[in-house]
CSV table of C-alpha atoms in Angstrom, one decimal:
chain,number,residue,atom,x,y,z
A,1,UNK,CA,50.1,138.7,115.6
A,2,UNK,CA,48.0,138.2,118.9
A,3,UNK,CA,48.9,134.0,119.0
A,4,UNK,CA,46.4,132.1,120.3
A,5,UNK,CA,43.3,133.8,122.2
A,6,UNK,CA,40.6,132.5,124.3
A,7,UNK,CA,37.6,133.6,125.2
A,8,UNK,CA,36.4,134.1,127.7
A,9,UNK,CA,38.8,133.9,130.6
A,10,UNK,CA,37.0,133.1,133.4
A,11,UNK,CA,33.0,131.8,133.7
A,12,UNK,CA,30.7,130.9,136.2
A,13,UNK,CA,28.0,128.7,135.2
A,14,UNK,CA,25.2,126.5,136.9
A,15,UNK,CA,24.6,122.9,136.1
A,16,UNK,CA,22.7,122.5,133.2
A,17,UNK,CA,23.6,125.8,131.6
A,18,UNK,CA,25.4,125.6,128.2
A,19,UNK,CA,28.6,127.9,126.8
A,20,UNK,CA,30.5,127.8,124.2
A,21,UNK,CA,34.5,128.4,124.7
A,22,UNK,CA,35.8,130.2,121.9
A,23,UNK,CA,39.6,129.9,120.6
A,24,UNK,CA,41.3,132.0,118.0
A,25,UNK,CA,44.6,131.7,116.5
A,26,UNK,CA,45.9,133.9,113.5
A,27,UNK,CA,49.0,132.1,112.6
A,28,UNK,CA,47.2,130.0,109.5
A,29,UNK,CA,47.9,126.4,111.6
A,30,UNK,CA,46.1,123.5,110.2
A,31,UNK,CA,45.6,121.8,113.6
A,32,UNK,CA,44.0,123.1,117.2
A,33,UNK,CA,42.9,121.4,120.3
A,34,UNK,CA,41.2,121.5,123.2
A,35,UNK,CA,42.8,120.6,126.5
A,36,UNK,CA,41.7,120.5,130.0
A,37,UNK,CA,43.7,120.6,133.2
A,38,UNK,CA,42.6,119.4,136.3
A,39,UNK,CA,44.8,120.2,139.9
A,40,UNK,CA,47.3,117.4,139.9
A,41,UNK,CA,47.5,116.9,136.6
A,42,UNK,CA,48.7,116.5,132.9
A,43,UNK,CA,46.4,118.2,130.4
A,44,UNK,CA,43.9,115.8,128.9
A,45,UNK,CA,42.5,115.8,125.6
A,46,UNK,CA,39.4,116.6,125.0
A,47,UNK,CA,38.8,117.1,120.9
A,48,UNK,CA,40.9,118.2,118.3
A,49,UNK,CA,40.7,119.2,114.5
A,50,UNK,CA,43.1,118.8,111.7
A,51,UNK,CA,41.5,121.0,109.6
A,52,UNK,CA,38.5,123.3,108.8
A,53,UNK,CA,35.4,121.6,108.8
A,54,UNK,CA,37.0,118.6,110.6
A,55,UNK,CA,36.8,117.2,114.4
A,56,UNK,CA,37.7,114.4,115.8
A,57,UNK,CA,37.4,112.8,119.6
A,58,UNK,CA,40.1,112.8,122.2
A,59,UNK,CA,40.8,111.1,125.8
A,60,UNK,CA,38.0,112.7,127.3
A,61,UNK,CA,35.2,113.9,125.1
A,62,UNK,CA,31.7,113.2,126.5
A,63,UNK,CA,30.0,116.2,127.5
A,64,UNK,CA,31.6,118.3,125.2
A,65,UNK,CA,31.3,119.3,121.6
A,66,UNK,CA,32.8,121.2,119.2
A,67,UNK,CA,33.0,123.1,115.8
A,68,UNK,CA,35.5,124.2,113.0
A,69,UNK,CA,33.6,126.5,110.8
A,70,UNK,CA,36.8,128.6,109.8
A,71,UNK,CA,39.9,127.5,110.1
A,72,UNK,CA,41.1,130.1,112.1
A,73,UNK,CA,38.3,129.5,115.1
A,74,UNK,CA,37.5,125.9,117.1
A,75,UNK,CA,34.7,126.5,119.6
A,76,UNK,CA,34.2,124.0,122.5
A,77,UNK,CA,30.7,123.8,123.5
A,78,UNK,CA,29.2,122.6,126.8
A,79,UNK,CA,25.6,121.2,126.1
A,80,UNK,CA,24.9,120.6,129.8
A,81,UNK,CA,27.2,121.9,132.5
A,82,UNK,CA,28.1,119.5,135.1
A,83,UNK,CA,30.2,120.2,138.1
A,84,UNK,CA,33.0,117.5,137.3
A,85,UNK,CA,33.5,120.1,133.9
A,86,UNK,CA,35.0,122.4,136.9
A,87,UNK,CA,38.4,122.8,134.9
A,88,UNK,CA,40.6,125.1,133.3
A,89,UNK,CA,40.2,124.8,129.7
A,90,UNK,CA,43.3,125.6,127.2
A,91,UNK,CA,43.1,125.5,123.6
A,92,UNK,CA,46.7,124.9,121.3
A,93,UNK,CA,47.1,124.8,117.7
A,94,UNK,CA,49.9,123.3,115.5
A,95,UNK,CA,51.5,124.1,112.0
A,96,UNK,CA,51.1,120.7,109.5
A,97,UNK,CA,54.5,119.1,108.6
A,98,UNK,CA,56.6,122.1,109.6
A,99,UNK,CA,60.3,121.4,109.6
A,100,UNK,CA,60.4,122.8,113.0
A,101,UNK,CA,58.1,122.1,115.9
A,102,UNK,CA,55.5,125.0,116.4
A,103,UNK,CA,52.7,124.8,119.6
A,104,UNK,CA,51.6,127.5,120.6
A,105,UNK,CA,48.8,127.9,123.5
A,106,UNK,CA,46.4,130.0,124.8
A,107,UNK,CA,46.1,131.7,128.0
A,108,UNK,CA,43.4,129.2,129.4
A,109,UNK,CA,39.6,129.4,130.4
A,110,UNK,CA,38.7,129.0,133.9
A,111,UNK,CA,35.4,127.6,134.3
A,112,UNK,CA,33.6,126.5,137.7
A,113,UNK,CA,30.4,124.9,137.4
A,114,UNK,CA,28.1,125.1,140.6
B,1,UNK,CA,48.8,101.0,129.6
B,2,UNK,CA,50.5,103.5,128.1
B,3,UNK,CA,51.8,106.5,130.9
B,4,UNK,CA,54.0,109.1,131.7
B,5,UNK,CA,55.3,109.4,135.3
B,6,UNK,CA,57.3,112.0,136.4
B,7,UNK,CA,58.4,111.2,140.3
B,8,UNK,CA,59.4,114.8,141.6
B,9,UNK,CA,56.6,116.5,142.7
B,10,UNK,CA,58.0,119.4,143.7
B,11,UNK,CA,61.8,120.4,143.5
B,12,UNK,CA,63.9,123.6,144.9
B,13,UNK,CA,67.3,124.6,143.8
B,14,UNK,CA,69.3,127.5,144.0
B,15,UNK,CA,69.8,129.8,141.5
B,16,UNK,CA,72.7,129.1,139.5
B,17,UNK,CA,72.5,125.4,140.0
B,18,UNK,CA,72.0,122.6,137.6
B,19,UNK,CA,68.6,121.1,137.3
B,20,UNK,CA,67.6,117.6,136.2
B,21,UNK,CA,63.8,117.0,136.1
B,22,UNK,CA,62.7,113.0,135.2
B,23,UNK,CA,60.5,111.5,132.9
B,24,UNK,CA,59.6,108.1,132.3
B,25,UNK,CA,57.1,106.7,129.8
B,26,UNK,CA,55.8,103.5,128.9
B,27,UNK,CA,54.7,103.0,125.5
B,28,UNK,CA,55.1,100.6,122.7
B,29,UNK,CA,56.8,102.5,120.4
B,30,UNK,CA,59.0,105.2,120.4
B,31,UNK,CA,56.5,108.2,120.4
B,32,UNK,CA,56.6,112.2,120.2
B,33,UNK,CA,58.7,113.1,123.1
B,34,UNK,CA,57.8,116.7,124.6
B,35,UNK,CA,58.5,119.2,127.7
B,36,UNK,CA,56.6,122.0,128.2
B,37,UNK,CA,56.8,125.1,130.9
B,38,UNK,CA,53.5,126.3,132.5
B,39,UNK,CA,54.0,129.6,134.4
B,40,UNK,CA,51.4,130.7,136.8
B,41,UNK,CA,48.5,131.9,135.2
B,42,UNK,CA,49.2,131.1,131.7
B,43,UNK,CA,49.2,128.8,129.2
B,44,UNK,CA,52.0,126.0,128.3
B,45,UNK,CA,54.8,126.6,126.2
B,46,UNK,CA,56.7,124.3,124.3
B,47,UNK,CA,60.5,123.4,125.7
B,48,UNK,CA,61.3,121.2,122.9
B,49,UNK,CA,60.6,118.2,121.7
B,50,UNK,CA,62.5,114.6,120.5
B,51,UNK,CA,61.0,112.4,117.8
B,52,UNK,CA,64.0,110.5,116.2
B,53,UNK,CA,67.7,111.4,115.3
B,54,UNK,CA,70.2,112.8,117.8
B,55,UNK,CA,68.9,111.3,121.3
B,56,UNK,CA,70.0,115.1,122.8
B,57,UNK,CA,67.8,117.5,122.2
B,58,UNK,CA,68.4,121.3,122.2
B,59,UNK,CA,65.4,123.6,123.3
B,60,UNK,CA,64.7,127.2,124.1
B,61,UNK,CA,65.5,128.8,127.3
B,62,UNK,CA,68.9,127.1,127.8
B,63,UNK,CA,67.4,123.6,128.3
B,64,UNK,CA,68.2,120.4,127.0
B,65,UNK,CA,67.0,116.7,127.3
B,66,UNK,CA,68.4,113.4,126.8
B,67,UNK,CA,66.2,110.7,125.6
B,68,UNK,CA,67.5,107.5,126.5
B,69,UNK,CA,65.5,104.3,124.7
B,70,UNK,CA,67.2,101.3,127.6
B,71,UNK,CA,65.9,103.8,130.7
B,72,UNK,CA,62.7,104.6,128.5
B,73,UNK,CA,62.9,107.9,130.2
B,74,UNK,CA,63.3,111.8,129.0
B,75,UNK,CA,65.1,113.7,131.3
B,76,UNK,CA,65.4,117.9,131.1
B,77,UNK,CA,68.4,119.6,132.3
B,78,UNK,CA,69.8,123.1,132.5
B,79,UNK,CA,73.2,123.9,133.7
B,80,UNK,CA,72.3,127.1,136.0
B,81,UNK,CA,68.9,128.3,136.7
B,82,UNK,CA,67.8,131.1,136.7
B,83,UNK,CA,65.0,132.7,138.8
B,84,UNK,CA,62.6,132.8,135.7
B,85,UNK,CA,62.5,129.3,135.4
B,86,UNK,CA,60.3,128.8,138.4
B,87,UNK,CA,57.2,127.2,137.2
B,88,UNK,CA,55.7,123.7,136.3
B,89,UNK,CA,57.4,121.2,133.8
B,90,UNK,CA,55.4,118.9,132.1
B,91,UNK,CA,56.4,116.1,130.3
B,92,UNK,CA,54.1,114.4,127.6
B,93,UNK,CA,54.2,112.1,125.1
B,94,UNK,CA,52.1,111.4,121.5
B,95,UNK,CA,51.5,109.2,118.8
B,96,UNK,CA,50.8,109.6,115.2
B,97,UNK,CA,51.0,113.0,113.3
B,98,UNK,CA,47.9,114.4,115.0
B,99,UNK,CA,49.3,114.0,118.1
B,100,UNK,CA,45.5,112.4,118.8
B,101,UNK,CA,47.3,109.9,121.4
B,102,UNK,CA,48.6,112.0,123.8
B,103,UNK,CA,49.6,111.8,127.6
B,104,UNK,CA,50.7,114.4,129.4
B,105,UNK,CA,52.6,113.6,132.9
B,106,UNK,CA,51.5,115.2,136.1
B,107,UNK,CA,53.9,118.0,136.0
B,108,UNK,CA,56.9,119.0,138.5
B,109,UNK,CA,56.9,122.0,140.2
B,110,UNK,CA,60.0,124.0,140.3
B,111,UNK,CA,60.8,126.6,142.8
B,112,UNK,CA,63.8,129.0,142.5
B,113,UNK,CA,65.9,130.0,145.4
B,114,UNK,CA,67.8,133.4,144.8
């Protein structure tokens, strides 16, 4: 039971370069998100999915897109890289009506766009 | 507009001392109530977490937090801290089964004295 994985864990990209972030979680959780955490601050949302096949927009969206082909994956794509996407990216997923709270994160994706 | 403030940047106590980190929110309704620890380098981890019943909540780790409905804040306390618990607290708050509405606080960063 590995959790929550993300992939990769550090990237270096130039503006206008695309990547996809990938996040993996093996516990069967209906929901997963995307977060991104600036210096100084909260995490902000930035898409989420309550289900495979299924996405939905968060706080902070534009300039980023993302899939949920299985349920198990939820890839956060970067069309165009622009420096303000200089974050660390962490992705979370959630068990549907469970009688006890379960969140569980990953370890985070540092990205730094030149 | 709905926030989360959390007005200690940066606290130190000794080890073995009591700890009270503050949150205050502003939102219409009484939403999802959450503290999570970040330790350096990896991702967050859920403390606990206060939707309705009993306004003290027990979470891992030894921690607990009050939620108080007049003061419109969530406070975390431990009763002796422990070396470990050095790291950043956040505080957030969320709306509606998705947790789609979601703000986190800026964080408070806890350093540890031995």
């Amino acid at each position: 039971n590995a959790g929550v994985t993300q992939t990769p864990k550090f990237r270096v990209l130039k503006t206008g370069q695309s990547m996809t972030l990938l996040c993996a979680q093996d516990m069967n959780h209906e929901y997963m998100y995307w977060y991104r955490q600036d210096p100084g601050m909260g995490l902000r949302l930035i898409h989420y999915s309550v289900g495979e096949g299924t996405t939905a927009k968060g706080e902070v969206p534009d300039g980023y897109n993302v899939s949920r082909l299985k349920k198990q994956n939820f890839l956060l794509g970067l069309e165009s890289a622009a420096p303000s996407q200089t974050s660390v990216y962490f992705c979370a997923s959630r068990r549907l009506l469970a009688i006890q709270e379960t969140q569980y994160f990953g370890p985070g994706t540092r990205l730094l766009v030149l | 507009a709905q926030s989360v403030t959390q007005p200690d940047i940066h606290i130190t106590v000794s080890e073995g001392a009591s700890l009270e980190l503050r949150c205050n929110y502003s939102y219409g309704a009484t939403p999802y109530l959450f503290w999570y620890v970040q330790s350096p380098g990896q991702g967050l981890q859920l403390l606990l977490k206060y939707f309705s019943g009993d306004t003290l909540v027990q979470g891992i780790k030894g921690f607990e937090a009050e939620f108080k409905r007049s003061q419109s804040s969530f406070n975390l306390r431990k009763p002796s801290v422990h070396w470990s618990d050095a790291a950043e607290y956040f505080c957030a708050v969320a709306t509606g089964t998705s947790y789609d509405k979601v703000i986190f606080g800026p964080g408070t960063s806890l350093s540890v004295i031995p």
